[in-house]
C-alpha positions as a Python dict, from the first residue, in 0.01 Angstrom:
ca = {
    (1, 'M'): (0, 0, 0),
    (2, 'K'): (344, -158, -4),
    (3, 'I'): (210, -464, -193),
    (4, 'F'): (59, -266, -473),
    (5, 'P'): (367, -281, -705),
    (6, 'L'): (394, -663, -634),
    (7, 'V'): (29, -706, -742),
    (8, 'C'): (100, -538, -1077),
    (9, 'V'): (400, -751, -1144),
    (10, 'F'): (183, -1060, -1061),
    (11, 'A'): (-94, -938, -1287),
    (12, 'A'): (161, -904, -1560),
    (13, 'S'): (262, -1261, -1551),
    (14, 'V'): (-105, -1378, -1545),
    (15, 'L'): (-205, -1167, -1852),
    (16, 'A'): (78, -1255, -2065),
    (17, 'S'): (-39, -1525, -2304),
    (18, 'D'): (229, -1456, -2577),
    (19, 'P'): (588, -1538, -2540),
    (20, 'V'): (759, -1275, -2298),
    (21, 'S'): (1059, -1077, -2415),
    (22, 'Y'): (1288, -897, -2163),
    (23, 'K'): (1528, -607, -2184),
    (24, 'V'): (1759, -550, -1889),
    (25, 'H'): (1924, -221, -1819),
    (26, 'G'): (2090, -61, -1518),
    (27, 'Q'): (2322, 203, -1393),
    (28, 'S'): (2570, 256, -1115),
    (29, 'W'): (2746, 570, -991),
    (30, 'A'): (2969, 738, -738),
    (31, 'Q'): (2943, 1102, -649),
    (32, 'M'): (3101, 1359, -399),
    (33, 'G'): (3073, 1721, -310),
    (34, 'R'): (3091, 1978, -47),
    (35, 'L'): (2847, 2214, 105),
    (36, 'V'): (3078, 2504, 59),
    (37, 'H'): (2887, 2767, 264),
    (38, 'S'): (2565, 2758, 457),
    (39, 'S'): (2439, 3039, 665),
    (40, 'D'): (2179, 2824, 838),
    (41, 'S'): (2186, 2508, 1037),
    (42, 'I'): (1989, 2184, 1078),
    (43, 'L'): (1826, 2049, 1384),
    (44, 'A'): (1875, 1735, 1581),
    (45, 'D'): (1804, 1649, 1945),
    (46, 'D'): (1704, 2027, 1993),
    (47, 'K'): (2058, 2137, 1902),
    (48, 'P'): (2161, 2335, 1577),
    (49, 'Y'): (2423, 2157, 1369),
    (50, 'D'): (2652, 2394, 1162),
    (51, 'V'): (2676, 2204, 819),
    (52, 'S'): (2876, 2492, 651),
    (53, 'G'): (3183, 2331, 480),
    (54, 'N'): (3067, 1970, 514),
    (55, 'S'): (3169, 1713, 267),
    (56, 'M'): (2909, 1488, 108),
    (57, 'Q'): (2960, 1153, -71),
    (58, 'S'): (2723, 888, -236),
    (59, 'L'): (2734, 575, -431),
    (60, 'G'): (2474, 344, -570),
    (61, 'G'): (2324, 117, -842),
    (62, 'Q'): (2009, -20, -997),
    (63, 'L'): (1886, -278, -1227),
    (64, 'T'): (1553, -277, -1417),
    (65, 'I'): (1381, -524, -1644),
    (66, 'D'): (1136, -408, -1915),
    (67, 'A'): (904, -694, -2032),
    (68, 'E'): (695, -708, -2345),
    (69, 'L'): (380, -913, -2240),
    (70, 'G'): (197, -964, -2561),
    (71, 'E'): (25, -737, -2811),
    (72, 'H'): (-99, -464, -2585),
    (73, 'W'): (63, -525, -2249),
    (74, 'K'): (418, -418, -2105),
    (75, 'G'): (563, -401, -1768),
    (76, 'S'): (875, -279, -1590),
    (77, 'F'): (1030, -389, -1253),
    (78, 'G'): (1357, -272, -1095),
    (79, 'M'): (1532, -215, -772),
    (80, 'G'): (1815, 6, -649),
    (81, 'V'): (2025, 90, -343),
    (82, 'F'): (2241, 385, -260),
    (83, 'Q'): (2451, 504, 25),
    (84, 'I'): (2484, 862, 154),
    (85, 'S'): (2766, 965, 366),
    (86, 'Q'): (2852, 1313, 503),
    (87, 'S'): (3040, 1492, 776),
    (88, 'L'): (2804, 1580, 1057),
    (89, 'G'): (2938, 1917, 1136),
    (90, 'S'): (2960, 2072, 1483),
    (91, 'V'): (2684, 2092, 1738),
    (92, 'G'): (2629, 2450, 1862),
    (93, 'G'): (2999, 2523, 1802),
    (94, 'S'): (3099, 2262, 2062),
    (95, 'I'): (3447, 2114, 2022),
    (96, 'N'): (3319, 1795, 2162),
    (97, 'Y'): (3164, 1715, 1822),
    (98, 'P'): (3460, 1745, 1566),
    (99, 'L'): (3395, 1857, 1196),
    (100, 'W'): (3545, 1522, 1097),
    (101, 'F'): (3265, 1316, 1242),
    (102, 'N'): (3083, 1102, 975),
    (103, 'V'): (2728, 962, 947),
    (104, 'S'): (2617, 714, 677),
    (105, 'M'): (2291, 549, 562),
    (106, 'W'): (2202, 285, 301),
    (107, 'R'): (1873, 325, 136),
    (108, 'A'): (1686, 60, -91),
    (109, 'Y'): (1426, 175, -348),
    (110, 'I'): (1187, 55, -620),
    (111, 'A'): (1318, 178, -959),
    (112, 'Q'): (1007, 67, -1145),
    (113, 'A'): (716, -150, -1073),
    (114, 'N'): (420, -95, -1319),
    (115, 'L'): (201, -254, -1567),
    (116, 'T'): (74, -75, -1899),
    (117, 'Y'): (-202, -160, -2150),
    (118, 'C'): (-157, 28, -2466),
    (119, 'V'): (-403, 97, -2745),
    (120, 'G'): (-220, 124, -3082),
    (121, 'S'): (162, 92, -3114),
    (122, 'K'): (333, 15, -2782),
    (123, 'E'): (626, 237, -2883),
    (124, 'N'): (396, 539, -2934),
    (125, 'P'): (37, 449, -2833),
    (126, 'W'): (-246, 693, -2878),
    (127, 'L'): (-394, 575, -2543),
    (128, 'S'): (-238, 381, -2261),
    (129, 'F'): (-322, 288, -1897),
    (130, 'T'): (-56, 261, -1641),
    (131, 'A'): (-79, 135, -1270),
    (132, 'G'): (201, 74, -1013),
    (133, 'N'): (510, 283, -925),
    (134, 'F'): (628, 488, -1241),
    (135, 'S'): (827, 780, -1324),
    (136, 'E'): (655, 1102, -1412),
    (137, 'N'): (851, 1398, -1534),
    (138, 'Y'): (613, 1641, -1743),
    (139, 'N'): (895, 1875, -1800),
    (140, 'P'): (1219, 1685, -1915),
    (141, 'D'): (1416, 2001, -1977),
    (142, 'V'): (1429, 2075, -1612),
    (143, 'K'): (1764, 1964, -1452),
    (144, 'N'): (1704, 2100, -1097),
    (145, 'L'): (1456, 2374, -1018),
    (146, 'G'): (1092, 2354, -1125),
    (147, 'L'): (848, 2065, -1162),
    (148, 'Y'): (615, 2256, -921),
    (149, 'L'): (297, 2061, -1008),
    (150, 'L'): (402, 1720, -863),
    (151, 'R'): (682, 1813, -634),
    (152, 'G'): (633, 1952, -280),
    (153, 'P'): (319, 2015, -53),
    (154, 'V'): (72, 2294, -42),
    (155, 'Y'): (16, 2512, 263),
    (156, 'P'): (301, 2541, 321),
    (157, 'G'): (427, 2573, -32),
    (158, 'V'): (756, 2408, 10),
    (159, 'L'): (987, 2381, -313),
    (160, 'M'): (1196, 2080, -384),
    (161, 'S'): (1536, 2054, -570),
    (162, 'G'): (1896, 1901, -538),
    (163, 'F'): (2164, 1744, -752),
    (164, 'Q'): (2038, 1428, -947),
    (165, 'E'): (1705, 1435, -762),
    (166, 'F'): (1490, 1123, -820),
    (167, 'D'): (1212, 1343, -985),
    (168, 'T'): (1441, 1448, -1279),
    (169, 'D'): (1545, 1097, -1357),
    (170, 'S'): (1309, 894, -1581),
    (171, 'T'): (1467, 566, -1486),
    (172, 'K'): (1341, 606, -1128),
    (173, 'A'): (980, 563, -1016),
    (174, 'T'): (856, 887, -838),
    (175, 'Q'): (482, 822, -832),
    (176, 'T'): (245, 559, -705),
    (177, 'G'): (-100, 529, -865),
    (178, 'F'): (-254, 539, -1189),
    (179, 'K'): (-197, 713, -1513),
    (180, 'I'): (-390, 756, -1834),
    (181, 'H'): (-196, 891, -2136),
    (182, 'N'): (-347, 1004, -2464),
    (183, 'A'): (-148, 1143, -2765),
    (184, 'L'): (-321, 1293, -3070),
    (185, 'G'): (-63, 1433, -3321),
    (186, 'N'): (137, 1720, -3159),
    (187, 'F'): (-115, 1716, -2858),
    (188, 'T'): (-70, 1492, -2545),
    (189, 'Q'): (-246, 1482, -2218),
    (190, 'D'): (-217, 1282, -1902),
    (191, 'L'): (-456, 1211, -1616),
    (192, 'L'): (-279, 1099, -1293),
    (193, 'F'): (-440, 966, -978),
    (194, 'L'): (-149, 963, -727),
    (195, 'N'): (-111, 825, -381),
    (196, 'E'): (113, 1029, -129),
    (197, 'R'): (382, 807, 0),
    (198, 'N'): (673, 1047, 91),
    (199, 'L'): (520, 1345, 286),
    (200, 'P'): (301, 1305, 596),
    (201, 'P'): (1, 1257, 618),
    (202, 'T'): (60, 965, 395),
    (203, 'F'): (-193, 761, 168),
    (204, 'D'): (-378, 1085, 65),
    (205, 'W'): (-486, 1080, -312),
    (206, 'S'): (-427, 1355, -549),
    (207, 'L'): (-587, 1400, -894),
    (208, 'A'): (-360, 1597, -1152),
    (209, 'Y'): (-399, 1671, -1529),
    (210, 'V'): (-120, 1780, -1760),
    (211, 'A'): (-156, 1882, -2120),
    (212, 'K'): (116, 1968, -2384),
    (213, 'Y'): (117, 2080, -2744),
    (214, 'R'): (408, 2125, -2993),
    (215, 'A'): (375, 2412, -3243),
    (216, 'F'): (584, 2476, -3540),
    (217, 'G'): (826, 2193, -3463),
    (218, 'A'): (1023, 2397, -3213),
    (219, 'L'): (785, 2546, -2938),
    (220, 'D'): (645, 2324, -2664),
    (221, 'I'): (377, 2475, -2448),
    (222, 'G'): (178, 2322, -2169),
    (223, 'G'): (-14, 2354, -1855),
    (224, 'G'): (-170, 2151, -1556),
    (225, 'V'): (-369, 2139, -1238),
    (226, 'N'): (-323, 1918, -932),
    (227, 'F'): (-598, 1880, -682),
    (228, 'Y'): (-346, 1794, -402),
    (229, 'R'): (-464, 1557, -138),
    (230, 'L'): (-819, 1556, -290),
    (231, 'I'): (-911, 1247, -104),
    (232, 'P'): (-759, 1224, 255),
    (233, 'Y'): (-658, 927, 437),
    (234, 'N'): (-750, 1117, 760),
    (235, 'S'): (-936, 1449, 733),
    (236, 'E'): (-836, 1561, 1075),
    (237, 'L'): (-469, 1541, 985),
    (238, 'E'): (-534, 1754, 663),
    (239, 'T'): (-697, 2012, 885),
    (240, 'P'): (-527, 1989, 1200),
    (241, 'G'): (-740, 2265, 1376),
    (242, 'H'): (-1012, 1995, 1405),
    (243, 'L'): (-810, 1774, 1629),
    (244, 'G'): (-974, 1929, 1941),
    (245, 'G'): (-738, 1961, 2234),
    (246, 'L'): (-441, 1825, 2015),
    (247, 'A'): (-480, 2111, 1773),
    (248, 'P'): (-158, 2309, 1747),
    (249, 'Q'): (-152, 2684, 1818),
    (250, 'N'): (-123, 2794, 1452),
    (251, 'S'): (-364, 2547, 1284),
    (252, 'F'): (-659, 2770, 1313),
    (253, 'Q'): (-697, 3150, 1329),
    (254, 'E'): (-968, 3389, 1447),
    (255, 'I'): (-946, 3686, 1195),
    (256, 'A'): (-1275, 3844, 1316),
    (257, 'P'): (-1517, 3774, 1601),
    (258, 'G'): (-1698, 3451, 1521),
    (259, 'D'): (-1493, 3398, 1213),
    (260, 'T'): (-1229, 3135, 1237),
    (261, 'V'): (-1003, 3003, 969),
    (262, 'F'): (-900, 2638, 991),
    (263, 'Y'): (-578, 2582, 792),
    (264, 'T'): (-538, 2293, 576),
    (265, 'H'): (-275, 2102, 393),
    (266, 'Q'): (-511, 2046, 93),
    (267, 'G'): (-493, 2281, -198),
    (268, 'I'): (-498, 2335, -576),
    (269, 'K'): (-176, 2380, -790),
    (270, 'L'): (-185, 2533, -1118),
    (271, 'M'): (115, 2525, -1368),
    (272, 'G'): (230, 2655, -1695),
    (273, 'M'): (554, 2573, -1892),
    (274, 'F'): (713, 2621, -2227),
    (275, 'S'): (1030, 2496, -2414),
    (276, 'L'): (1185, 2668, -2718),
    (277, 'D'): (1446, 2507, -2944),
    (278, 'P'): (1527, 2773, -3205),
    (279, 'K'): (1792, 2541, -3379),
    (280, 'R'): (1496, 2383, -3549),
    (281, 'W'): (1424, 2705, -3723),
    (282, 'L'): (1758, 2872, -3797),
    (283, 'P'): (2103, 2718, -3923),
    (284, 'F'): (2300, 2725, -3605),
    (285, 'G'): (2580, 2513, -3732),
    (286, 'N'): (2743, 2233, -3543),
    (287, 'M'): (2545, 2239, -3218),
    (288, 'G'): (2462, 1974, -2975),
    (289, 'A'): (2120, 1837, -2953),
    (290, 'E'): (2035, 2024, -2627),
    (291, 'D'): (2218, 2350, -2709),
    (292, 'F'): (2038, 2681, -2719),
    (293, 'K'): (1713, 2553, -2559),
    (294, 'L'): (1522, 2812, -2362),
    (295, 'Y'): (1260, 2684, -2116),
    (296, 'G'): (1056, 2788, -1818),
    (297, 'E'): (776, 2710, -1574),
    (298, 'V'): (545, 2912, -1344),
    (299, 'A'): (300, 2777, -1088),
    (300, 'V'): (59, 2887, -820),
    (301, 'I'): (101, 2678, -517),
    (302, 'G'): (-245, 2705, -339),
    (303, 'V'): (-510, 2889, -550),
    (304, 'K'): (-712, 2983, -237),
    (305, 'N'): (-612, 3239, 16),
    (306, 'Q'): (-625, 3125, 388),
    (307, 'G'): (-646, 3364, 674),
    (308, 'N'): (-355, 3608, 751),
    (309, 'Y'): (-71, 3377, 687),
    (310, 'Y'): (-168, 3295, 311),
    (311, 'K'): (-347, 3610, 222),
    (312, 'K'): (-113, 3724, -72),
    (313, 'I'): (-128, 3493, -367),
    (314, 'E'): (193, 3663, -510),
    (315, 'E'): (383, 3489, -231),
    (316, 'R'): (271, 3156, -348),
    (317, 'I'): (378, 3181, -727),
    (318, 'P'): (730, 3039, -813),
    (319, 'V'): (882, 3116, -1142),
    (320, 'M'): (1183, 2963, -1315),
    (321, 'G'): (1382, 2980, -1639),
    (322, 'G'): (1637, 2769, -1789),
    (323, 'F'): (1887, 2819, -2086),
    (324, 'N'): (2118, 2554, -2238),
    (325, 'I'): (2435, 2729, -2309),
    (326, 'P'): (2584, 2613, -2647),
    (327, 'T'): (2902, 2407, -2622),
    (328, 'F'): (2911, 2293, -2971),
    (329, 'G'): (2939, 1923, -2885),
    (330, 'I'): (3201, 1954, -2626),
    (331, 'L'): (2928, 1865, -2347),
    (332, 'D'): (2600, 1694, -2383),
    (333, 'M'): (2452, 2013, -2199),
    (334, 'L'): (2547, 2300, -1982),
    (335, 'S'): (2230, 2426, -1841),
    (336, 'F'): (2180, 2735, -1619),
    (337, 'E'): (1854, 2776, -1421),
    (338, 'L'): (1718, 3072, -1222),
    (339, 'E'): (1429, 3092, -1001),
    (340, 'W'): (1225, 3336, -792),
    (341, 'Y'): (989, 3255, -509),
    (342, 'G'): (853, 3504, -262),
    (343, 'S'): (736, 3283, 25),
    (344, 'P'): (833, 3435, 360),
    (345, 'Y'): (830, 3097, 535),
    (346, 'R'): (1090, 2852, 601),
    (347, 'N'): (1153, 2576, 345),
    (348, 'D'): (1120, 2293, 599),
    (349, 'L'): (924, 1974, 594),
    (350, 'A'): (979, 1861, 953),
    (351, 'L'): (635, 1904, 1095),
    (352, 'I'): (401, 1835, 809),
    (353, 'G'): (105, 1589, 895),
    (354, 'Y'): (197, 1515, 1252),
    (355, 'P'): (-52, 1557, 1536),
    (356, 'A'): (148, 1846, 1650),
    (357, 'S'): (193, 1979, 1306),
    (358, 'I'): (174, 2354, 1231),
    (359, 'V'): (38, 2467, 888),
    (360, 'A'): (159, 2817, 930),
    (361, 'P'): (371, 2998, 1004),
    (362, 'W'): (653, 2760, 966),
    (363, 'Q'): (767, 2777, 1338),
    (364, 'D'): (835, 2526, 1616),
    (365, 'P'): (673, 2645, 1933),
    (366, 'K'): (989, 2543, 2123),
    (367, 'F'): (1186, 2825, 1954),
    (368, 'P'): (1117, 3194, 1933),
    (369, 'I'): (1219, 3207, 1568),
    (370, 'P'): (1140, 2960, 1286),
    (371, 'S'): (1337, 2663, 1382),
    (372, 'P'): (1613, 2586, 1350),
    (373, 'G'): (1771, 2911, 1396),
    (374, 'P'): (2040, 3060, 1163),
    (375, 'V'): (2400, 3000, 1250),
    (376, 'K'): (2449, 3362, 1253),
    (377, 'P'): (2233, 3619, 1469),
    (378, 'G'): (1917, 3720, 1320),
    (379, 'T'): (1564, 3587, 1234),
    (380, 'Y'): (1449, 3398, 921),
    (381, 'A'): (1087, 3491, 941),
    (382, 'D'): (977, 3719, 637),
    (383, 'S'): (1319, 3685, 493),
    (384, 'T'): (1371, 3773, 119),
    (385, 'A'): (1743, 3654, 125),
    (386, 'D'): (1640, 3317, -29),
    (387, 'N'): (1386, 3440, -282),
    (388, 'V'): (1620, 3382, -583),
    (389, 'K'): (1777, 3050, -648),
    (390, 'W'): (2015, 2941, -918),
    (391, 'S'): (2202, 2638, -1053),
    (392, 'L'): (2455, 2528, -1315),
    (393, 'F'): (2450, 2175, -1449),
    (394, 'F'): (2663, 1997, -1695),
    (395, 'Q'): (2671, 1649, -1839),
    (396, 'K'): (2928, 1454, -2072),
    (397, 'T'): (2884, 1112, -2208),
    (398, 'V'): (3185, 930, -2349),
    (399, 'S'): (3204, 569, -2514),
    (400, 'K'): (2811, 558, -2496),
    (401, 'H'): (2807, 415, -2150),
    (402, 'V'): (3005, 643, -1916),
    (403, 'R'): (2860, 964, -1798),
    (404, 'F'): (3016, 1259, -1602),
    (405, 'T'): (2766, 1505, -1435),
    (406, 'G'): (2802, 1798, -1209),
    (407, 'Q'): (2616, 2096, -1052),
    (408, 'I'): (2693, 2416, -871),
    (409, 'A'): (2406, 2565, -700),
    (410, 'N'): (2224, 2771, -453),
    (411, 'D'): (1897, 2594, -461),
    (412, 'H'): (1664, 2394, -197),
    (413, 'Y'): (1922, 2141, -119),
    (414, 'R'): (1845, 1928, 210),
    (415, 'P'): (2155, 1750, 346),
    (416, 'G'): (2127, 1374, 410),
    (417, 'P'): (2120, 1173, 599),
    (418, 'L'): (2033, 1357, 942),
    (419, 'P'): (2043, 1216, 1278),
    (420, 'E'): (1675, 1197, 1297),
    (421, 'A'): (1345, 1276, 1123),
    (422, 'F'): (1412, 1115, 778),
    (423, 'I'): (1088, 1184, 584),
    (424, 'N'): (1195, 1206, 213),
    (425, 'S'): (1388, 1014, -39),
    (426, 'V'): (1717, 1188, 3),
    (427, 'G'): (1700, 1234, 396),
    (428, 'G'): (1657, 1543, 599),
    (429, 'T'): (1389, 1811, 609),
    (430, 'Q'): (1554, 2163, 611),
    (431, 'A'): (1674, 2359, 314),
    (432, 'V'): (2003, 2511, 443),
    (433, 'L'): (2093, 2750, 159),
    (434, 'T'): (1921, 3057, 293),
    (435, 'R'): (2148, 3339, 188),
    (436, 'P'): (2294, 3462, -146),
    (437, 'S'): (2657, 3360, -28),
    (438, 'D'): (2543, 3003, 19),
    (439, 'W'): (2623, 2737, -242),
    (440, 'Y'): (2755, 2383, -285),
    (441, 'Y'): (2891, 2166, -566),
    (442, 'M'): (2848, 1802, -646),
    (443, 'A'): (3008, 1571, -921),
    (444, 'R'): (2914, 1227, -1035),
    (445, 'L'): (3078, 959, -1236),
    (446, 'G'): (2822, 702, -1373),
    (447, 'F'): (2813, 374, -1578),
    (448, 'F'): (2490, 278, -1761),
    (449, 'F'): (2382, 14, -2001),
}
């Protein structure tokens, strides 16, 4: 699968019979912040790391080329690199691991690598076909929380977020596969056939559909469905209880004599969304383009109940809402988002898809409580302390090419990099903000052209 984007780029050069025109654009950034308070810990080498108070820093840049390849064809290719640095924290409170100890990691990534065939105008085609690595943000109002349909797994229903996460940046490819886009006036629809490349078991294929409609010039409504991991690369990894003697203890459950439930990572997601911009209806004066927008999203992460661990559908329904606070042109946007999610299980990706994976509950058999344990005494299982999440995001652009962004939040942030078990794009597996008192701040200075 790694050569798939390169095949698309090669095909673009072959198909281009007319003179090719190029547009180059890019960006660079430096950011820093602090995990001000965390009640939880991260785990490495079977030891809990206290990350409360840790500093975080990152810098990076990317360059992308958009090519016009004739009357109907266009393509994009770009690459980027970034560095993450953070203080490691103390190990189990030991003085042998001082708080100033630092760990850093460089990451390279594909910014874009795709080929598109358009029917109609390439600027606004009524039908288009895209293949390769491409960005897909069906809800561009989202700054942090939400985007449930294409972010995170099913069973367990783990949510994703974080400052300047790739999924909210349309300049970065977040999906690998194929996309069919159709636009009919105010109605748009997308059919996506996507390959899993981040979360084990990788190489599974999902089929998703998203439809949106603009009404009265100010109200956008939409919905979608995702048949997550519809075509598995390895069906035994999708349903670990079928691994025989390798099956982990919680991958199947006998709920009645002769009635056994085999838990699976496969599932169906449903999503509904809206965005309302009342400025288009009422004379609000000198407001910014993003001021006063109200938006939201709701999802069902796993339509089907499974055994005793996933028997309550209300525990699999996240709801979020956002509001762009008016700044009257002082800022590009000042956005506040709020989320509720009643899952009783830990927001951790560490064991998904491995032979010893545990589908539910989210607990490492080496530890008596869901791993890793909280820094303070107590258990995390069936916790309601992390049901509510929030974030405050701001953005200001000056001189058309310089942008300041920042965020204060209690969300699903995963520190990165960690000493081991890197399995997602930002590093780390465990969300460490598990109590209302937990929060962090991040700020970024960026240049783009």
